[in-house]
Amino acid sequence: MAESSHDLHVAQRAACVEDLVLVDRCLGGEQTAARELFRRQQGRIQATLYRILGSNRDMEDLLQETFIQVFRSLPGFRGEARLSTWIDRIAVRVAYRYIAKKPPAAVPLELVEPAGPGASAPDRLASAREGVRRFYEALAQLSAPARIAFALHEIDGRSVAEVASCTESSVTATKVRIWRARRALRRQAESDPVLSEFLSDASAEESA
Amino acid sequence: MTRLRDKIPVEPLAPSRVARVEDTVLAAYRDANLAPARVGRTLTTALRYLAPAAAVCGVGLAIYLNLRAADRTPSRSATVTPPKPAVTSVITGAGESTTLELGDARIEVGAETSIDITRMAGGEITVRLRDGRVDCDVEKWPGRPPFAVRAGDVAVTVVGTAFSVERDELVVVRVTRGRVHVDSPDGATSVAAGEEWSGRATRLAMAVPPPSPPEAEPPDTAADIGAATAVRAPKPELHARAESKVPEVPESHSNGNEQRGRNDRSAGEPPSAEKPAPEKPRKAGGRAAARAALPAVSQDYLSDPAEARKSYTKRIGKGGAGEREEMYRYAYLQLFELHDARGAIATVKMFKRRFRVGAFSAFSEDMLCLSMLATCGDGEPSAACRKAAYAYLDHFPKGKYAAFAHEIVDPM
C-alpha cells in the first residue's frame, strides 16, 4: 500500500516535471512543443467546454480562443498546479466570458410528451436528445458562476474542491452555487415534463 | 445526479476542424513571437517544488535536456518555416528539369512534370505530383518532420531516404537508399532500398492549365496571374541549385511563357516581395508582392467562379471559425477572379463586422490586405485607399503587408 502510494507520488511529480519541460520548450519557441501541448490538451478542453456549454456551434472558436489564451499566458505558468488544471482554469474563464456575453436563449413554448415505457427506441433517443436540449436551456437561465460550478461538478464529475480551484473561488461559495443551480433546475423541471423525466432518470440511476 | 455525465456524452469536433484550429493557433503562437523570458524561472520553480525528489528527477531531467539540446539544432532549423502553409507550383516543359532544395531535402524535378510543394507550419513537406517524375533525397535526422510525395491516391512518406516517384498511368516508386512507406487504396506497404513499387492512382489530380498572358503584359500583371493560379511566392530556403538545368530567363515576366515564369520563380529567382527589381516602380512592386504573399486559394475554388460564388453565398453566415476562411476565399475570388472590387470591399466590411480584427484573429490581416488591394489603383492613392492602408497599419504595424501599406500612406 505504502509502496503504491509512493509510486503514485513519484508519478505525479514526474508528470509535473514533464509539464514544466514542455512549457519551457514552448517558451523557447519550439513549434513541435507547442503542437504537442495542443494535441495533449485539446480533447480535455473540448470536453470541459462541452460539459459547460453543451452542443454549441461556436465550439471551434472557443477552442481556438482557449488555446490562444493558453499560449499568451504560458510565461505566467509557475508550475504550482498541474498544467492541465491551469489550462482548465483558462477554459473556464473563456466559457464564463462566452456565457456572460451571450444572452440566455429563450425557452421554447412547444410541449413535447416524454417517451413512455412502451415507446420505440427512436422515440426514446429523440426524447433523450430533447431532454439534453431542455437541460442546457434550463442551465442557460442560471447565472454564469452557478452554471459553471454545476456543470463541472454534476456533469463533469469533479469534486467541489477541484471546481473551486478551477473557478478561483472558495469551496463554500462553490457549494452554494451548486445548491442554487440544483434548486433552480428542480423548479424548472416542475413545469417541464421532458426535463423532469431527464433529471429523474439521472437521479434514479444514481440511487440505484 | 452524478450520472448526468453518462447521459450527456461529449460530441468531439471533427478532426478536420480540430486540425484547422491547431494550424490557426500555432500560426498565431509563432507570429506572437513569445520570448523565452522565463526558462530559468520555471526550472527554479520546478526544483523548489520537487525538492524531495530532486536527486532522482534532476539526473533524469539533465539527461533529457541534453538529449533535447542535441535534437534542437535541426528542429529549430525546421521551424524556420512560413507562417501559414505555403504552396509553390513547379511545372517543367519538354527537355527541362530542375533541382530544388528545401532545407536538407533535395528534389529533382524531371521533364514535363507538374508538382505542388506545400510546406506546413510544423516543417512537414508534401509534394503533390500531378504528372511526371521527381527524385527526392531526404536527409535523415532525429525528430525530422515527415516528407511526403502524393500522386493521386498514392502517398509515399519518408523520414530520411532517397527515392523517386514517377506518375504516368501508373505510379512507380523506386527506392535507392533507406526505406519508404507507401499508402495506396490497395493498402499500405513498406519499400526498401533497391525495391520498386507500382500501382494505379485511382483519382487523377486535376491538371492546372497555365494561363498564357498577352505578349506585352506588364510585369505586375504577369505576377498577379501567377498568384491567381495558386502559386505562392517561394520562400528563401526554396532555391535552385547552381547546377539547375533550367535555362536562365530575363528578370521580366513578359517573356510570354507563364509555365516558364512560374518554374523560374520557384527555381530560385527571388520574388519581387523579397528583392524588388530596382527598375520596377516601388509601389507597383509592393502591390504585386502583397498579392503574392496572400494565402493560397485552391485552384478548385477558382476554376468555376460563378459556381463558387453561389456556393460561398450559401455558406457564409452559417457561423463558426471556418467562416473566416470562407469569407477570405470569397473576397479573394471577388477581387481577382470576378474583378468585383466593390463586392470584395463589402465582404471585407462584413468580415470586420462579424469578427474581431487583430493579431490573433485568423485571416484578418489578409482581409485588410485585400481591402487595400481592392481600393488602391495604380495611380495616386485615393482617400479610401489611404484609409484602408491606415486601418491595416493600425492593427499590423509590422505585418507582412506593412511595406505595401507604407508605400500607400507615405509614397516616395
Coordinates of C-alpha atoms in Angstrom, one line a residue:
Chain A
M1 CA 0.0 0.0 0.0
A2 CA 2.7 2.4 1.0
E3 CA 4.7 1.4 -2.0
S4 CA 1.9 2.1 -4.4
S5 CA 1.3 5.4 -2.7
H6 CA 4.9 6.2 -3.1
D7 CA 4.8 5.2 -6.8
L8 CA 1.8 7.5 -7.3
H9 CA 3.6 10.3 -5.7
V10 CA 6.7 9.8 -7.9
A11 CA 4.5 9.5 -11.0
Q12 CA 2.7 12.8 -10.1
R13 CA 6.0 14.6 -9.7
A14 CA 7.3 13.1 -12.9
A15 CA 4.2 14.4 -14.7
C16 CA 4.9 17.9 -13.2
V17 CA 8.4 17.8 -14.5
E18 CA 7.1 16.8 -17.9
D19 CA 4.7 19.7 -17.8
L20 CA 7.4 22.2 -16.9
V21 CA 9.8 20.9 -19.6
L22 CA 7.1 21.1 -22.2
V23 CA 6.3 24.7 -21.1
D24 CA 9.9 25.6 -21.3
R25 CA 10.2 24.2 -24.7
C26 CA 7.2 26.2 -25.8
L27 CA 8.7 29.3 -24.4
G28 CA 11.9 28.5 -26.2
G29 CA 9.9 28.9 -29.4
E30 CA 9.9 25.2 -30.2
Q31 CA 7.0 24.7 -32.6
T32 CA 6.9 21.0 -32.1
A33 CA 6.4 21.6 -28.3
A34 CA 3.5 23.9 -29.0
R35 CA 2.0 21.3 -31.2
E36 CA 2.5 18.6 -28.6
L37 CA 0.8 20.8 -26.0
F38 CA -2.1 21.4 -28.3
R39 CA -2.6 17.8 -29.1
R40 CA -2.3 16.7 -25.5
Q41 CA -4.8 19.1 -24.1
Q42 CA -7.3 19.7 -26.9
G43 CA -9.5 16.7 -26.0
R44 CA -9.7 17.8 -22.4
I45 CA -10.5 21.4 -23.2
Q46 CA -13.2 20.3 -25.7
A47 CA -14.8 18.1 -23.1
T48 CA -14.7 20.8 -20.4
L49 CA -16.3 23.4 -22.8
Y50 CA -18.8 20.9 -23.9
R51 CA -19.9 20.0 -20.4
I52 CA -20.4 23.6 -19.5
L53 CA -22.0 24.9 -22.7
G54 CA -23.5 21.8 -24.4
S55 CA -23.6 21.3 -28.1
N56 CA -22.5 24.6 -29.5
R57 CA -21.8 25.9 -33.0
D58 CA -19.1 28.2 -31.6
M59 CA -17.1 25.3 -30.1
E60 CA -14.3 25.7 -32.7
D61 CA -14.0 29.4 -31.9
L62 CA -14.0 28.7 -28.2
L63 CA -11.3 26.0 -28.5
Q64 CA -9.2 28.4 -30.5
E65 CA -9.7 31.2 -28.1
T66 CA -8.8 29.0 -25.2
F67 CA -5.5 27.9 -26.8
I68 CA -4.6 31.4 -27.8
Q69 CA -5.1 32.4 -24.1
V70 CA -3.1 29.5 -23.0
F71 CA -0.1 30.4 -25.3
R72 CA -0.4 34.0 -24.3
S73 CA -0.3 33.2 -20.6
L74 CA 2.4 30.5 -20.7
P75 CA 5.0 32.8 -19.3
G76 CA 2.9 33.1 -16.2
F77 CA 2.7 29.4 -15.6
R78 CA 4.6 28.8 -12.4
G79 CA 4.3 25.1 -12.1
E80 CA 2.3 25.3 -8.8
A81 CA -0.5 23.2 -10.2
R82 CA -0.7 20.7 -13.0
L83 CA -0.6 22.1 -16.4
S84 CA -4.0 20.5 -17.2
T85 CA -5.5 22.2 -14.1
W86 CA -4.1 25.5 -15.1
I87 CA -5.4 25.1 -18.6
D88 CA -8.8 24.1 -17.2
R89 CA -9.0 27.5 -15.4
I90 CA -8.4 29.3 -18.7
A91 CA -11.0 27.2 -20.4
V92 CA -13.5 28.0 -17.6
R93 CA -12.7 31.7 -18.0
V94 CA -13.3 31.5 -21.7
A95 CA -16.6 29.8 -21.1
Y96 CA -17.5 32.3 -18.5
R97 CA -16.9 35.2 -20.9
Y98 CA -18.9 33.4 -23.6
I99 CA -21.9 32.9 -21.3
A100 CA -21.7 36.4 -19.9
K101 CA -21.6 37.9 -23.4
K102 CA -24.4 35.8 -24.8
P103 CA -28.0 36.5 -23.7
P104 CA -29.8 33.4 -22.4
A105 CA -31.7 31.5 -25.0
A106 CA -35.5 31.8 -24.9
V107 CA -37.2 28.7 -23.7
P108 CA -39.4 27.3 -26.5
L109 CA -43.1 27.0 -25.6
E110 CA -43.9 23.8 -27.5
L111 CA -44.8 20.9 -25.4
V112 CA -43.1 17.5 -26.1
E113 CA -44.5 14.5 -24.4
P114 CA -41.9 12.4 -22.6
A115 CA -41.5 8.9 -24.1
G116 CA -43.3 6.4 -22.1
P117 CA -42.2 2.8 -21.2
G118 CA -43.8 1.4 -24.4
A119 CA -42.1 4.0 -26.7
S120 CA -39.9 2.7 -29.5
A121 CA -36.1 3.1 -29.5
P122 CA -36.0 6.1 -31.9
D123 CA -38.7 7.8 -29.8
R124 CA -36.6 7.3 -26.7
L125 CA -33.5 8.6 -28.4
A126 CA -35.4 11.6 -29.6
S127 CA -36.7 12.1 -26.1
A128 CA -33.2 11.8 -24.6
R129 CA -31.9 14.4 -27.1
E130 CA -34.8 16.7 -26.3
G131 CA -34.0 16.2 -22.6
V132 CA -30.4 17.2 -23.1
R133 CA -31.5 20.3 -25.0
R134 CA -34.0 21.3 -22.4
F135 CA -31.4 20.7 -19.7
Y136 CA -28.9 23.1 -21.3
E137 CA -31.7 25.6 -21.9
A138 CA -32.5 25.5 -18.2
L139 CA -28.8 25.8 -17.4
A140 CA -28.7 28.9 -19.7
Q141 CA -31.1 30.6 -17.4
L142 CA -28.7 30.4 -14.4
S143 CA -26.0 32.9 -13.6
A144 CA -22.7 32.2 -15.2
P145 CA -20.9 31.2 -11.9
A146 CA -23.7 28.9 -10.9
R147 CA -23.9 27.3 -14.3
I148 CA -20.2 26.6 -14.5
A149 CA -20.0 25.3 -10.9
F150 CA -22.9 23.0 -11.5
A151 CA -21.7 21.8 -14.9
L152 CA -18.2 21.0 -13.6
H153 CA -19.5 19.2 -10.5
E154 CA -22.6 17.4 -11.7
I155 CA -21.8 16.8 -15.3
D156 CA -18.1 16.6 -15.5
G157 CA -17.9 14.8 -12.1
R158 CA -15.3 17.0 -10.5
S159 CA -15.0 17.4 -6.8
V160 CA -16.2 20.6 -5.1
A161 CA -12.6 21.5 -4.2
E162 CA -11.5 21.0 -7.8
V163 CA -14.4 23.1 -9.1
A164 CA -13.4 25.8 -6.6
S165 CA -9.9 25.7 -7.8
C166 CA -10.9 25.9 -11.5
T167 CA -13.3 28.8 -10.8
E168 CA -10.9 30.5 -8.5
S169 CA -13.5 30.8 -5.7
S170 CA -13.9 29.4 -2.2
V171 CA -15.3 25.9 -1.5
T172 CA -18.2 27.4 0.4
A173 CA -19.2 29.7 -2.4
T174 CA -18.9 26.8 -4.9
K175 CA -21.2 24.7 -2.8
V176 CA -23.7 27.5 -2.6
R177 CA -23.7 27.9 -6.3
I178 CA -24.2 24.2 -7.0
W179 CA -27.0 24.1 -4.5
R180 CA -28.7 27.2 -6.1
A181 CA -28.4 25.7 -9.5
R182 CA -29.9 22.4 -8.4
R183 CA -32.8 24.3 -6.8
A184 CA -33.4 26.3 -9.9
L185 CA -33.3 23.2 -12.1
R186 CA -35.8 21.4 -9.9
R187 CA -38.2 24.4 -10.1
Q188 CA -37.8 24.5 -13.8
A189 CA -38.4 20.7 -14.0
E190 CA -41.8 21.1 -12.2
S191 CA -43.2 22.9 -15.3
D192 CA -41.3 20.9 -17.9
P193 CA -42.1 17.1 -18.1
V194 CA -39.3 16.4 -20.5
L195 CA -36.7 18.0 -18.3
S196 CA -38.3 16.4 -15.3
E197 CA -38.0 13.0 -16.8
F198 CA -34.4 13.6 -17.9
L199 CA -33.4 14.6 -14.3
S200 CA -35.5 11.9 -12.6
D201 CA -33.8 9.3 -14.8
A202 CA -30.4 10.6 -13.7
S203 CA -31.5 10.6 -10.1
A204 CA -32.9 7.1 -10.3
E205 CA -29.7 5.8 -11.9
E206 CA -27.8 7.5 -9.1
S207 CA -29.9 6.0 -6.3
A208 CA -29.8 2.6 -8.0
Chain B
M1 CA -27.4 13.5 -10.5
T2 CA -23.8 12.4 -11.0
R3 CA -25.0 10.1 -13.8
L4 CA -25.6 13.1 -15.9
R5 CA -22.1 12.6 -17.2
D6 CA -23.2 9.4 -18.8
K7 CA -26.4 10.9 -20.2
I8 CA -24.6 13.8 -21.9
P9 CA -21.8 12.3 -23.9
V10 CA -19.3 14.8 -25.3
E11 CA -19.6 15.3 -29.1
P12 CA -16.0 15.9 -30.2
L13 CA -15.2 18.3 -33.0
A14 CA -14.4 16.7 -36.4
P15 CA -10.7 16.0 -36.8
S16 CA -10.6 18.4 -39.8
R17 CA -12.0 21.2 -37.6
V18 CA -9.5 20.4 -34.8
A19 CA -6.7 20.4 -37.4
R20 CA -7.8 23.8 -38.6
V21 CA -7.9 25.2 -35.1
E22 CA -4.4 23.7 -34.5
D23 CA -3.0 25.4 -37.6
T24 CA -4.5 28.8 -36.7
V25 CA -3.4 28.6 -33.1
L26 CA 0.1 27.6 -33.9
A27 CA 0.4 30.2 -36.5
A28 CA -0.8 32.8 -34.1
Y29 CA 1.6 31.5 -31.4
R30 CA 4.5 31.8 -33.8
D31 CA 3.5 35.2 -35.0
A32 CA 3.2 36.4 -31.4
N33 CA 6.9 35.7 -31.0
L34 CA 6.8 34.8 -27.4
A35 CA 10.2 35.4 -25.9
P36 CA 11.9 32.7 -23.8
A37 CA 11.7 35.0 -20.9
R38 CA 11.3 32.6 -18.0
V39 CA 13.2 29.4 -18.8
G40 CA 15.3 29.9 -15.7
R41 CA 12.4 30.8 -13.5
T42 CA 10.4 27.8 -14.4
L43 CA 13.3 25.4 -13.8
T44 CA 13.9 27.1 -10.4
T45 CA 10.3 26.7 -9.5
A46 CA 10.5 23.0 -10.6
L47 CA 13.5 22.4 -8.4
R48 CA 11.8 24.1 -5.4
Y49 CA 8.7 22.2 -6.0
L50 CA 10.4 18.9 -6.4
A51 CA 12.9 19.2 -3.6
P52 CA 12.4 15.7 -2.1
A53 CA 12.8 14.0 -5.5
A54 CA 15.4 16.4 -6.9
A55 CA 18.2 13.9 -6.7
V56 CA 16.4 11.4 -8.8
C57 CA 14.5 13.7 -11.1
G58 CA 17.4 16.1 -11.6
V59 CA 19.5 13.4 -13.2
G60 CA 16.7 12.3 -15.5
L61 CA 15.9 15.9 -16.4
A62 CA 19.6 16.6 -17.2
I63 CA 19.8 13.6 -19.4
Y64 CA 16.5 14.6 -21.1
L65 CA 17.6 18.2 -21.6
N66 CA 20.9 17.1 -23.0
L67 CA 19.1 14.9 -25.5
R68 CA 16.8 17.8 -26.3
A69 CA 19.7 20.0 -26.9
A70 CA 21.2 17.5 -29.3
D71 CA 17.9 17.5 -31.2
R72 CA 17.3 21.1 -31.1
T73 CA 19.7 22.3 -33.7
P74 CA 18.0 20.6 -36.6
S75 CA 14.5 21.1 -35.2
R76 CA 15.0 24.8 -34.9
S77 CA 16.1 25.0 -38.5
A78 CA 12.9 23.2 -39.3
T79 CA 10.8 25.7 -37.5
V80 CA 12.1 28.5 -39.9
T81 CA 9.0 27.8 -42.0
P82 CA 6.4 30.1 -43.5
P83 CA 3.8 31.2 -41.0
K84 CA 1.0 29.6 -43.0
P85 CA 1.1 26.6 -45.3
A86 CA 3.0 27.9 -48.4
V87 CA 2.3 26.3 -51.7
T88 CA 4.7 26.5 -54.6
S89 CA 4.0 25.1 -58.0
V90 CA 6.7 24.0 -60.4
I91 CA 6.0 23.0 -64.0
T92 CA 8.7 21.9 -66.3
G93 CA 8.4 21.7 -70.1
A94 CA 9.8 19.2 -72.5
G95 CA 13.6 18.8 -72.1
E96 CA 13.6 20.9 -69.0
S97 CA 14.5 19.8 -65.5
T98 CA 15.4 21.5 -62.3
T99 CA 16.7 20.8 -58.8
L100 CA 15.0 22.4 -55.7
E101 CA 16.5 22.5 -52.2
L102 CA 14.1 22.7 -49.3
G103 CA 16.3 22.8 -46.3
D104 CA 18.1 19.5 -46.3
A105 CA 15.7 17.8 -48.7
R106 CA 16.6 17.9 -52.4
I107 CA 14.0 17.4 -55.2
E108 CA 15.0 16.8 -58.8
V109 CA 12.0 17.7 -61.0
G110 CA 12.1 15.8 -64.3
A111 CA 11.0 17.0 -67.7
E112 CA 7.3 17.5 -68.3
T113 CA 6.5 17.4 -64.7
S114 CA 4.0 19.3 -62.6
I115 CA 4.2 19.5 -58.9
D116 CA 2.9 21.5 -56.0
I117 CA 5.1 21.8 -52.9
T118 CA 3.3 22.5 -49.6
R119 CA 5.3 23.4 -46.5
M120 CA 3.2 23.2 -43.4
A121 CA 3.8 25.2 -40.3
G122 CA 5.4 22.3 -38.4
G123 CA 8.0 21.8 -41.2
E124 CA 6.2 18.9 -42.9
I125 CA 6.7 19.0 -46.6
T126 CA 4.2 17.5 -49.1
V127 CA 5.0 17.2 -52.8
R128 CA 1.9 16.7 -54.8
L129 CA 2.9 15.1 -58.1
R130 CA 0.3 15.8 -60.7
D131 CA 2.3 14.4 -63.6
G132 CA 5.9 13.4 -64.4
R133 CA 8.7 12.3 -62.2
V134 CA 10.5 13.5 -59.1
D135 CA 13.7 12.2 -57.5
C136 CA 14.0 13.0 -53.8
D137 CA 16.9 12.9 -51.5
V138 CA 15.9 13.5 -47.9
E139 CA 18.5 13.7 -45.2
K140 CA 17.7 11.8 -42.0
W141 CA 17.9 13.2 -38.6
P142 CA 16.1 12.6 -35.3
G143 CA 12.7 14.2 -35.0
R144 CA 12.5 15.2 -38.6
P145 CA 9.1 16.3 -39.8
P146 CA 7.6 14.0 -42.3
F147 CA 8.3 14.4 -46.0
A148 CA 5.7 13.0 -48.3
V149 CA 5.0 12.7 -52.0
R150 CA 1.4 12.3 -53.1
A151 CA 0.5 11.1 -56.5
G152 CA -3.3 10.9 -56.6
D153 CA -4.3 8.4 -54.0
V154 CA -0.8 7.1 -53.5
A155 CA 1.1 8.6 -50.7
V156 CA 4.8 8.0 -50.1
T157 CA 6.1 9.0 -46.7
V158 CA 9.7 9.1 -45.6
V159 CA 11.8 10.5 -42.8
G160 CA 15.2 10.2 -44.4
T161 CA 16.0 8.4 -47.7
A162 CA 16.5 8.7 -51.4
F163 CA 13.8 7.6 -53.8
S164 CA 11.9 8.6 -56.9
V165 CA 8.2 8.7 -57.8
E166 CA 7.1 8.6 -61.4
R167 CA 3.5 9.2 -62.4
D168 CA 2.0 8.3 -65.7
E169 CA -0.8 5.9 -66.0
L170 CA 0.9 4.0 -63.1
V171 CA 2.6 5.4 -60.1
V172 CA 6.1 3.9 -59.8
V173 CA 8.2 4.3 -56.6
R174 CA 11.9 3.4 -56.7
V175 CA 14.0 3.5 -53.5
T176 CA 17.7 3.9 -53.8
R177 CA 18.5 4.4 -50.1
G178 CA 16.7 3.8 -46.8
R179 CA 13.0 2.8 -46.7
V180 CA 9.7 4.5 -47.6
H181 CA 6.2 3.9 -46.6
V182 CA 3.7 3.7 -49.4
D183 CA 0.0 4.2 -48.7
S184 CA -2.4 3.5 -51.6
P185 CA -6.1 2.4 -51.9
D186 CA -4.7 -1.2 -52.2
G187 CA -3.2 -0.9 -48.8
A188 CA -0.1 0.3 -47.0
T189 CA 3.3 -1.3 -47.6
S190 CA 7.0 -0.6 -47.0
V191 CA 9.5 -0.4 -49.8
A192 CA 13.2 -0.9 -49.0
A193 CA 16.3 0.2 -50.9
G194 CA 16.7 -1.5 -54.3
E195 CA 13.0 -2.3 -54.4
E196 CA 10.3 -0.9 -56.6
W197 CA 6.6 -0.5 -56.1
S198 CA 4.0 0.4 -58.7
G199 CA 0.2 0.9 -58.6
R200 CA -2.5 2.8 -60.2
A201 CA -3.6 6.2 -58.9
T202 CA -7.3 5.9 -59.0
R203 CA -8.1 9.6 -58.5
L204 CA -6.2 11.6 -61.0
A205 CA -5.2 15.1 -59.9
M206 CA -6.6 18.0 -61.8
A207 CA -4.1 19.4 -64.3
V208 CA -3.6 23.1 -63.9
P209 CA -3.7 24.7 -67.3
P210 CA -1.2 27.6 -67.1
P211 CA -2.8 30.8 -68.2
S212 CA -1.0 32.5 -71.1
P213 CA -0.5 36.2 -70.5
P214 CA -0.6 38.5 -73.5
E215 CA 2.6 39.4 -75.2
A216 CA 3.1 42.8 -73.8
E217 CA 1.8 42.0 -70.3
P218 CA 3.3 44.4 -67.8
P219 CA 5.4 42.8 -65.1
D220 CA 2.9 43.4 -62.2
T221 CA 0.0 41.8 -64.1
A222 CA 2.1 38.8 -65.0
A223 CA 3.0 38.3 -61.4
D224 CA -0.7 38.7 -60.5
I225 CA -1.6 35.9 -62.9
G226 CA 0.9 33.7 -61.2
A227 CA -0.7 34.4 -57.9
A228 CA -4.2 33.8 -59.2
T229 CA -3.2 30.2 -60.1
A230 CA -2.4 29.4 -56.5
V231 CA 1.3 30.0 -57.0
R232 CA 2.7 31.4 -53.8
A233 CA 5.9 33.3 -53.5
P234 CA 8.8 30.9 -52.9
K235 CA 10.4 31.1 -49.5
P236 CA 14.1 32.0 -49.2
E237 CA 15.1 28.4 -48.3
L238 CA 13.5 27.1 -51.5
H239 CA 16.0 27.8 -54.2
A240 CA 17.5 26.1 -57.3
R241 CA 20.9 24.6 -57.0
A242 CA 23.7 26.1 -59.1
E243 CA 23.6 23.2 -61.5
S244 CA 20.0 23.8 -62.3
K245 CA 19.4 22.8 -65.9
V246 CA 16.6 25.4 -66.4
P247 CA 17.7 28.0 -68.8
E248 CA 18.2 31.5 -67.4
V249 CA 15.5 33.9 -68.4
P250 CA 15.4 37.7 -68.0
E251 CA 14.0 39.3 -64.8
S252 CA 10.9 40.5 -66.6
H253 CA 7.9 38.1 -66.7
S254 CA 6.8 39.4 -70.0
N255 CA 8.5 36.7 -72.0
G256 CA 5.1 35.2 -72.7
N257 CA 5.7 31.8 -71.2
E258 CA 3.8 31.6 -67.9
Q259 CA 4.9 28.0 -67.3
R260 CA 8.5 29.0 -67.5
G261 CA 7.9 32.1 -65.4
R262 CA 6.4 30.1 -62.6
N263 CA 9.1 27.5 -62.9
D264 CA 11.8 30.1 -62.8
R265 CA 10.3 31.8 -59.8
S266 CA 10.1 28.6 -57.9
A267 CA 13.5 27.6 -59.0
G268 CA 15.4 30.4 -57.4
E269 CA 14.7 33.8 -58.8
P270 CA 13.8 36.0 -55.8
P271 CA 10.2 37.1 -55.9
S272 CA 9.6 40.8 -56.0
A273 CA 8.4 40.7 -52.4
E274 CA 11.9 39.8 -51.2
K275 CA 14.1 41.7 -53.6
P276 CA 12.2 44.1 -55.9
A277 CA 13.9 44.8 -59.1
P278 CA 15.4 48.3 -59.0
E279 CA 13.9 49.3 -62.3
K280 CA 10.4 48.5 -61.2
P281 CA 8.3 51.3 -59.7
R282 CA 8.3 50.9 -56.0
K283 CA 4.6 50.9 -55.5
A284 CA 3.7 48.5 -58.3
G285 CA 6.3 46.1 -56.9
G286 CA 4.8 46.3 -53.4
R287 CA 1.3 45.6 -54.8
A288 CA 2.4 42.5 -56.6
A289 CA 4.4 41.3 -53.6
A290 CA 1.4 41.9 -51.3
R291 CA -0.8 39.9 -53.6
A292 CA 1.8 37.1 -53.9
A293 CA 2.0 36.9 -50.1
L294 CA -1.7 36.3 -49.7
P295 CA -2.6 32.8 -48.6
A296 CA -3.3 30.4 -51.5
V297 CA -6.8 29.8 -52.6
S298 CA -7.1 26.3 -54.1
Q299 CA -7.3 26.0 -57.8
D300 CA -10.5 24.0 -57.3
Y301 CA -12.2 27.1 -55.9
L302 CA -11.0 29.3 -58.7
S303 CA -11.8 27.1 -61.7
D304 CA -15.5 28.0 -61.8
P305 CA -16.0 31.4 -60.3
A306 CA -19.8 31.6 -60.9
E307 CA -20.4 28.3 -59.2
A308 CA -18.0 29.2 -56.4
R309 CA -19.8 32.5 -55.8
K310 CA -23.1 30.7 -55.4
S311 CA -21.5 28.2 -53.0
Y312 CA -19.9 30.9 -50.9
T313 CA -23.1 33.0 -50.7
K314 CA -24.8 29.9 -49.4
R315 CA -22.2 29.0 -46.8
I316 CA -21.3 32.4 -45.5
G317 CA -23.5 33.3 -42.5
K318 CA -23.6 29.8 -41.1
G319 CA -21.3 30.8 -38.2
G320 CA -18.2 29.0 -36.8
A321 CA -14.5 29.5 -37.3
G322 CA -14.5 28.2 -40.8
E323 CA -16.5 31.2 -41.9
R324 CA -13.4 33.4 -41.6
E325 CA -11.7 31.3 -44.2
E326 CA -14.8 31.1 -46.4
M327 CA -15.1 34.9 -46.3
Y328 CA -11.4 35.3 -47.2
R329 CA -11.8 33.0 -50.1
Y330 CA -14.9 34.7 -51.3
A331 CA -13.3 38.2 -51.1
Y332 CA -10.2 36.8 -53.0
L333 CA -12.5 35.3 -55.7
Q334 CA -14.4 38.5 -56.0
L335 CA -11.4 40.7 -56.4
F336 CA -9.1 38.6 -58.6
E337 CA -11.4 36.3 -60.5
L338 CA -14.7 38.1 -60.7
H339 CA -13.0 41.6 -60.8
D340 CA -15.6 42.9 -58.4
A341 CA -13.7 45.2 -56.2
R342 CA -16.8 46.7 -54.6
G343 CA -18.0 43.2 -53.8
A344 CA -14.7 42.4 -52.2
I345 CA -14.7 45.5 -50.1
A346 CA -18.3 44.7 -49.0
T347 CA -17.1 41.2 -48.0
V348 CA -14.2 42.7 -46.0
K349 CA -16.6 45.0 -44.2
M350 CA -18.8 42.1 -43.4
F351 CA -15.8 40.3 -42.0
K352 CA -14.9 43.3 -39.9
R353 CA -18.4 43.5 -38.5
R354 CA -18.6 39.8 -37.7
F355 CA -15.1 39.1 -36.4
R356 CA -12.6 41.0 -34.3
V357 CA -9.6 42.2 -36.3
G358 CA -6.2 41.6 -34.7
A359 CA -3.1 39.5 -34.5
F360 CA -5.0 36.5 -33.1
S361 CA -7.9 36.6 -35.5
A362 CA -7.3 34.3 -38.4
F363 CA -7.4 35.9 -41.9
S364 CA -8.0 39.4 -40.5
E365 CA -4.6 40.6 -41.7
D366 CA -5.2 39.1 -45.2
M367 CA -8.6 40.6 -45.4
L368 CA -7.2 44.0 -44.6
C369 CA -4.6 43.5 -47.3
L370 CA -7.4 42.5 -49.7
S371 CA -9.2 45.7 -48.8
M372 CA -6.0 47.7 -49.7
L373 CA -5.7 45.9 -53.0
A374 CA -9.4 46.4 -53.8
T375 CA -9.4 50.1 -53.0
C376 CA -6.0 51.1 -54.4
G377 CA -5.4 51.5 -58.1
D378 CA -2.2 52.1 -59.9
G379 CA -2.4 55.9 -59.7
E380 CA -2.3 58.4 -56.9
P381 CA -3.8 56.7 -53.7
S382 CA -7.4 57.7 -53.2
A383 CA -8.8 58.7 -49.8
A384 CA -10.4 55.2 -49.4
C385 CA -7.1 53.6 -50.3
R386 CA -5.2 55.5 -47.7
K387 CA -7.9 54.8 -45.2
A388 CA -7.6 51.1 -45.9
A389 CA -3.8 51.3 -45.5
Y390 CA -4.1 53.2 -42.2
A391 CA -6.6 50.6 -41.0
Y392 CA -4.1 47.9 -41.8
L393 CA -1.2 49.7 -40.1
D394 CA -3.3 50.4 -37.0
H395 CA -3.7 46.7 -36.4
F396 CA -0.5 45.3 -38.0
P397 CA 2.2 47.9 -37.9
K398 CA 4.9 45.2 -38.6
G399 CA 2.7 42.9 -40.5
K400 CA 3.6 41.0 -43.6
Y401 CA 1.9 43.6 -45.9
A402 CA 3.2 46.6 -43.9
A403 CA 5.7 47.6 -46.7
F404 CA 2.8 47.8 -49.1
A405 CA 0.7 49.9 -46.7
H406 CA 3.6 52.2 -46.0
E407 CA 4.1 52.8 -49.7
I408 CA 0.5 54.0 -49.9
V409 CA 0.5 56.3 -46.8
D410 CA 4.0 57.5 -47.4
P411 CA 4.6 57.5 -51.2
M412 CA 8.1 58.4 -52.4

